[in-house]
PDB file of C-alpha atoms in Angstrom:
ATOM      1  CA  UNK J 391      61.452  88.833 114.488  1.00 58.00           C
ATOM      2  CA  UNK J 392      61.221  86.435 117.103  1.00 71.00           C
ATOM      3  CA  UNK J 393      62.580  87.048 120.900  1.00 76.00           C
ATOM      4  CA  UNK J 394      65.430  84.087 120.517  1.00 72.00           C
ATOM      5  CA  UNK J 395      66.153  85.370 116.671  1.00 69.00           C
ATOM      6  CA  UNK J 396      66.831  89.232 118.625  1.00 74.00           C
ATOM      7  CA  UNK J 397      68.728  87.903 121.273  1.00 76.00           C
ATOM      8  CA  UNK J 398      71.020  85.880 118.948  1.00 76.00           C
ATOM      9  CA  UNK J 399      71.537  88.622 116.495  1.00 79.00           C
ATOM     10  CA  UNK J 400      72.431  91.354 119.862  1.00 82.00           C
ATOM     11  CA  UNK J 401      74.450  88.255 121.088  1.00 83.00           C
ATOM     12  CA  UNK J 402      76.446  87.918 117.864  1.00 83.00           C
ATOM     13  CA  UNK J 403      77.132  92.242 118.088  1.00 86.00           C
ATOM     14  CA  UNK J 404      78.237  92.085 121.331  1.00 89.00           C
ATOM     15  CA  UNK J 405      80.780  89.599 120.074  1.00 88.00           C
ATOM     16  CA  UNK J 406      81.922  91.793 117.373  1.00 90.00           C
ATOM     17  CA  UNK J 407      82.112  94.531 119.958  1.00 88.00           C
ATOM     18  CA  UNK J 408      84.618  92.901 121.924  1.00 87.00           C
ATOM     19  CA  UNK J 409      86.557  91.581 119.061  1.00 90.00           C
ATOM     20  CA  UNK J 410      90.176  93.474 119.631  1.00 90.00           C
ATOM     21  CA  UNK J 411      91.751  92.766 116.063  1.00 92.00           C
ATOM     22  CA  UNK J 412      90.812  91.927 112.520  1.00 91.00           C
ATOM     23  CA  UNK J 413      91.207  88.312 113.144  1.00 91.00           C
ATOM     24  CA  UNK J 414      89.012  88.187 116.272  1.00 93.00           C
ATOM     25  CA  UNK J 415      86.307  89.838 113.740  1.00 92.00           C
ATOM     26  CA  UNK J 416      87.128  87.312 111.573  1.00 91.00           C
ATOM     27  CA  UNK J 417      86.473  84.544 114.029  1.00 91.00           C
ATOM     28  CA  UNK J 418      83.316  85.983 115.007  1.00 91.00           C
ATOM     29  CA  UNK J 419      82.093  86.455 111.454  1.00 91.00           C
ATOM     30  CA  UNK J 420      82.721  82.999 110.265  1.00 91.00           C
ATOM     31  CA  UNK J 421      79.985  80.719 111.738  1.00 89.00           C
ATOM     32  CA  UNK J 422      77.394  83.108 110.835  1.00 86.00           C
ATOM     33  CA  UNK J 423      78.507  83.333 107.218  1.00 91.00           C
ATOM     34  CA  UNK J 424      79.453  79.290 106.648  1.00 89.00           C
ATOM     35  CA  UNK J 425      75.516  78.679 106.596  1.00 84.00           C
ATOM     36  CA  UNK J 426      74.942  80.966 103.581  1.00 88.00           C
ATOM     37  CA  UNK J 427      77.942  79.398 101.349  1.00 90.00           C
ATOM     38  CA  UNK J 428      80.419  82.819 102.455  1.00 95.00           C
ATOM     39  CA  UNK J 429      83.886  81.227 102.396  1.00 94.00           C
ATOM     40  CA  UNK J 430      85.699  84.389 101.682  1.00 96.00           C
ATOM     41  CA  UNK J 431      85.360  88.577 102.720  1.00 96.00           C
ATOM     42  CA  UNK J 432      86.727  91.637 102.127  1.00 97.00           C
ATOM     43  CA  UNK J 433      85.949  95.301 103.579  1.00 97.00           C
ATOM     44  CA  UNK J 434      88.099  98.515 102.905  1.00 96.00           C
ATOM     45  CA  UNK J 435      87.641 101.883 101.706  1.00 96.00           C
ATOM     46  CA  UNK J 436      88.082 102.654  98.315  1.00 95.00           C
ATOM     47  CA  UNK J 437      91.588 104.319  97.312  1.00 94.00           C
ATOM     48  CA  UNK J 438      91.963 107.619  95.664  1.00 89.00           C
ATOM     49  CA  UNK J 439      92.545 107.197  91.586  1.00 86.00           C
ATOM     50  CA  UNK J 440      95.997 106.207  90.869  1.00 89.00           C
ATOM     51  CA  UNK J 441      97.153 105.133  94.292  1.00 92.00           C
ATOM     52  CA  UNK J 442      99.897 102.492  94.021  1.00 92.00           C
ATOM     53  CA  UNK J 443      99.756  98.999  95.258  1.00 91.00           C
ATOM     54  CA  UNK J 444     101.108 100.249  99.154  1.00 93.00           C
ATOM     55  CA  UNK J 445      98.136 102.700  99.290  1.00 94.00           C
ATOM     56  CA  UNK J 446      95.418 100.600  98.102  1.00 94.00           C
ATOM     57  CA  UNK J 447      96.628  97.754 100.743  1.00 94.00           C
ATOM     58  CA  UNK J 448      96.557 100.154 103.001  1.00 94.00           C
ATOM     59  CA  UNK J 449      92.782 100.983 102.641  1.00 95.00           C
ATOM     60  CA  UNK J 450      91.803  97.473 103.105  1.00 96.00           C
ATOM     61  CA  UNK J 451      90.626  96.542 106.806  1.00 95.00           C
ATOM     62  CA  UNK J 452      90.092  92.878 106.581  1.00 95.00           C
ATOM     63  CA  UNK J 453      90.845  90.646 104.367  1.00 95.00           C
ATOM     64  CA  UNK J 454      90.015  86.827 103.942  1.00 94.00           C
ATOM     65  CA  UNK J 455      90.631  86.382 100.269  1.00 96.00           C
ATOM     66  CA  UNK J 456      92.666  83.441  98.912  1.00 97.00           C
ATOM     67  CA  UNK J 457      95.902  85.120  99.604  1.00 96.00           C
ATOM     68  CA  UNK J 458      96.975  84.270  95.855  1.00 97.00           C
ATOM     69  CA  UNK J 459      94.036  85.920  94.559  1.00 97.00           C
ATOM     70  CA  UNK J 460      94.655  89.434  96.690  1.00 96.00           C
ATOM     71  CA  UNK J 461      98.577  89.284  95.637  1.00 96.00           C
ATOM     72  CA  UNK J 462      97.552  89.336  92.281  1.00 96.00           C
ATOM     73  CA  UNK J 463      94.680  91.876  92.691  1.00 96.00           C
ATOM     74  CA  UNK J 464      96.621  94.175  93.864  1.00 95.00           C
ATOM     75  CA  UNK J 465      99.888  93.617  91.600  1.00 95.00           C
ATOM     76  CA  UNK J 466      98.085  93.873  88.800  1.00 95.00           C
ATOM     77  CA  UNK J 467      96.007  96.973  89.437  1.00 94.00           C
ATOM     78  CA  UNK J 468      92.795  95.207  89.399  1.00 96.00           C
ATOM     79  CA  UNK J 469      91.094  97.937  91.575  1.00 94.00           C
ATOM     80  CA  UNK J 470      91.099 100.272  88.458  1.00 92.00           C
ATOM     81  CA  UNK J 471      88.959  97.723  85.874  1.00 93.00           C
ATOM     82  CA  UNK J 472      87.107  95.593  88.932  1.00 96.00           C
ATOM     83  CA  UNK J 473      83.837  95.895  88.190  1.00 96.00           C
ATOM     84  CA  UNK J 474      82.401  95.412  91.306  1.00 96.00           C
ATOM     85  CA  UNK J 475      84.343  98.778  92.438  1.00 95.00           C
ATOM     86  CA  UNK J 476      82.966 100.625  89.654  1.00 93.00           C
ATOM     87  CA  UNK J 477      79.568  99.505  90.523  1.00 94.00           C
ATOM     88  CA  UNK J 478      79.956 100.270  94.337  1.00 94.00           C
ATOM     89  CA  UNK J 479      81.081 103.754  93.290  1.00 91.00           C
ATOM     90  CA  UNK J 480      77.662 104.399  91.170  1.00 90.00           C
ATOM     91  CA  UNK J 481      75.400 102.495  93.673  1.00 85.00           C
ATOM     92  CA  UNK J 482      74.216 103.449  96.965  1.00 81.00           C
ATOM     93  CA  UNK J 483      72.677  99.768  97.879  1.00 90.00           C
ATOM     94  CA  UNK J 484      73.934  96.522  97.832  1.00 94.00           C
ATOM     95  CA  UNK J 485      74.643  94.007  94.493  1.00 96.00           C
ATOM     96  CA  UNK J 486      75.146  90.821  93.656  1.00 95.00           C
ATOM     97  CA  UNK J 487      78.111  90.012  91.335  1.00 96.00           C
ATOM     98  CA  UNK J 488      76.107  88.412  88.726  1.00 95.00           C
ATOM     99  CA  UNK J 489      74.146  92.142  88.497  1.00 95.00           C
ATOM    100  CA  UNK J 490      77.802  92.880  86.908  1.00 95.00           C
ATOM    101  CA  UNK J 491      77.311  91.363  83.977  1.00 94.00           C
ATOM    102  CA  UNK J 492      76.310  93.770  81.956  1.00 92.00           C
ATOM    103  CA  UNK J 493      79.415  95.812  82.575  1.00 89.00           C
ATOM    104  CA  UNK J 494      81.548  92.875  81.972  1.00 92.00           C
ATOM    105  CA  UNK J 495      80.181  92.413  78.225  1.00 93.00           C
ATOM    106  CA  UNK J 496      80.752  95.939  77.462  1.00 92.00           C
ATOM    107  CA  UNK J 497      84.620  95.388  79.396  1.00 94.00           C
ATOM    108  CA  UNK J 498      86.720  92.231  78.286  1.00 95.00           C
ATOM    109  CA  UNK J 499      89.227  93.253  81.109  1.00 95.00           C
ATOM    110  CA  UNK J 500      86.104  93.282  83.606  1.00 96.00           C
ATOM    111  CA  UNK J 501      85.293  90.313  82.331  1.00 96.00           C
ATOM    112  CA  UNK J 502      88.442  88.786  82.816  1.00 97.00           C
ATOM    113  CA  UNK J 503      89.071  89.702  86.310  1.00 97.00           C
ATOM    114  CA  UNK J 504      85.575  88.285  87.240  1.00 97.00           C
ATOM    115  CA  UNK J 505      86.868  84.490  85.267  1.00 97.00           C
ATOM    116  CA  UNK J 506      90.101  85.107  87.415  1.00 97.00           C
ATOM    117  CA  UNK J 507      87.999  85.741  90.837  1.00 97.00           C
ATOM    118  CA  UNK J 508      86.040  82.525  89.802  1.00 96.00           C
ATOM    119  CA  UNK J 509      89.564  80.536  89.543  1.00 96.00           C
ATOM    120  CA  UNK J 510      90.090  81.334  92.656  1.00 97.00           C
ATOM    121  CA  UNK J 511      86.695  79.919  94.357  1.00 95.00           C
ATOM    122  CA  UNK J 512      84.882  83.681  94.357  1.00 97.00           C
ATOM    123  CA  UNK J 513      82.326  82.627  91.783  1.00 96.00           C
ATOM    124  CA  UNK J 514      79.565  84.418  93.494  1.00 96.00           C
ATOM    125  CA  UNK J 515      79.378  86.932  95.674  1.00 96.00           C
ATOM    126  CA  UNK J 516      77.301  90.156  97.433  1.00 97.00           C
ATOM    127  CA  UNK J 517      78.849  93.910  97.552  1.00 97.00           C
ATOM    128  CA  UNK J 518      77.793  95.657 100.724  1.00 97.00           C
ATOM    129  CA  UNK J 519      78.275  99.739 100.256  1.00 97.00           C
ATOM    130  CA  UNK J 520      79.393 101.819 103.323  1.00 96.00           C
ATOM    131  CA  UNK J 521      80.337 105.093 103.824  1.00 93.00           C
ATOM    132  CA  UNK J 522      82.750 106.636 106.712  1.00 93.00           C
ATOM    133  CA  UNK J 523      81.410 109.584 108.579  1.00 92.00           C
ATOM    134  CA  UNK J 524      84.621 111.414 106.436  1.00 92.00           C
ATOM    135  CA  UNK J 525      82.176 110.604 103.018  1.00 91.00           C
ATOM    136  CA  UNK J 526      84.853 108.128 101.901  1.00 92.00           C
ATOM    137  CA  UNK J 527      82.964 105.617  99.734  1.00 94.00           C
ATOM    138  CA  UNK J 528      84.183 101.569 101.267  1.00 96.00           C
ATOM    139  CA  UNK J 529      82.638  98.372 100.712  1.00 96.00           C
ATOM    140  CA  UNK J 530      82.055  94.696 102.082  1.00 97.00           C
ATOM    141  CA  UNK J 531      82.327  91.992 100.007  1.00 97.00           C
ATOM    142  CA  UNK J 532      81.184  88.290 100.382  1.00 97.00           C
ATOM    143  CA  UNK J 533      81.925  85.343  98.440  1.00 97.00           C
ATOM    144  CA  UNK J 534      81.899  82.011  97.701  1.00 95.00           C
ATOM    145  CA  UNK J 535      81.695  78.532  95.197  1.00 94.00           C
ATOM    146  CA  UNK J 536      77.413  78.826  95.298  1.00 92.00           C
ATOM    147  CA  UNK J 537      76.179  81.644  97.918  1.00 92.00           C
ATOM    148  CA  UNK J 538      72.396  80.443  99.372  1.00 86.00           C
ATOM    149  CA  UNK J 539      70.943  84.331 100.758  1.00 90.00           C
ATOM    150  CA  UNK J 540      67.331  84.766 101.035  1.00 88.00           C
ATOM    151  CA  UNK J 541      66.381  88.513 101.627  1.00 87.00           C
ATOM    152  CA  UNK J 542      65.867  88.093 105.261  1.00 84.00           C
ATOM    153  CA  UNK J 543      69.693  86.833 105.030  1.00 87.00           C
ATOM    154  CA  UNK J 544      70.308  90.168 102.911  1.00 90.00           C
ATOM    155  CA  UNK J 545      68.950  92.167 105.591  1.00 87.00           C
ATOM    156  CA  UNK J 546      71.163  90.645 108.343  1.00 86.00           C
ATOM    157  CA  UNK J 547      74.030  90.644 106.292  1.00 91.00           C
ATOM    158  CA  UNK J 548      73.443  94.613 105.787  1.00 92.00           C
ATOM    159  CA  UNK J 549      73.937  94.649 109.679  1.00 90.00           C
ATOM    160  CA  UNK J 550      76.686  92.681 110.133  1.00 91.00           C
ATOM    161  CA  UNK J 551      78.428  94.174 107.647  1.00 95.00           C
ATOM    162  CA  UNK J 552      77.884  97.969 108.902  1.00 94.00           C
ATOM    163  CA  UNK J 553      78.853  96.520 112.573  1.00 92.00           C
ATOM    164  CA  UNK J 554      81.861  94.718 111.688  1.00 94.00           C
ATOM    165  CA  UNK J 555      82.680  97.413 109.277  1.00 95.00           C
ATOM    166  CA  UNK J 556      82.673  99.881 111.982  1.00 92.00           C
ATOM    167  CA  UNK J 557      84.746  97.886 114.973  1.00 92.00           C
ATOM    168  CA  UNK J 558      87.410  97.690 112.359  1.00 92.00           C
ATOM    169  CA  UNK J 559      87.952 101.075 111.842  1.00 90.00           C
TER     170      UNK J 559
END
């Protein structure tokens, strides 16, 4: 890593650090993630079985979704079939969403709640695991039309999303 390439990524925490409110974060996150294709995110931790639609909202910390696309998430219960969640409770490192397919042929309600994502622009995207210092199991997801993330952007998305993760708690 390259002095300049250090200073901008301790530059870019520091702004996260003083962001005061999920929207701040949200301000600071978006230049870095329009170069890689990231038009959307989501981080929260991952609701107790059964929890109705007010507790799963409430686990969610940020949330820049197409806000059609999260109403019916959440309406419909998606959090119990999503396989994204089902792989970020089995997997301690981070996935793409197209490593899902496997679960998806097995699950035509998977399956459908990936076409549904897709409808709404979140035809690819990267899962991000995180864990509180409680044990509770959360994620960060990013996603887009066509994402372009080389490993190197992996890595730094790893960070970011373990530093932005932790100002909004």
């Amino acid at each position: 890593m390259s002095r300049k390439q250090l200073d901008t990524t301790l530059d870019f925490l520091k702004s996260i650090d003083g962001a005061s409110n999920p929207l701040d974060v949200c301000r600071k996150l978006r230049p870095l993630l329009d170069r890689l294709g990231i038009q959307n995110f989501m981080a929260g931790t991952i609701p107790n079985p059964g929890a109705d639609q007010r507790q799963q909202l409430s686990n969610v910390l940020i949330d820049f979704w197409p806000r059609e696309w999260t109403k019916r998430y959440f309406a419909k219960n998606y959090i119990a079939r999503d396989p994204a969640i089902r792989h970020l409770m089995s997997q301690p490192s981070e996935f793409r969403w197209e490593d899902l397919k496997p679960l998806c042929r097995s699950d035509t309600t998977a399956q459908m709640i990936m076409d549904e994502a897709a409808d709404f622009r979140l035809r690819q995207g990267i899962t991000i695991p995180l864990l509180t210092i409680e044990g509770d199991i959360a994620g960060f997801s990013f996603a887009g039309e066509k994402l372009d993330i080389s490993p190197e952007d992996l890595g730094m998305l790893r960070l970011v999303a373990t530093y932005a993760f932790g100002r909004l708690l």
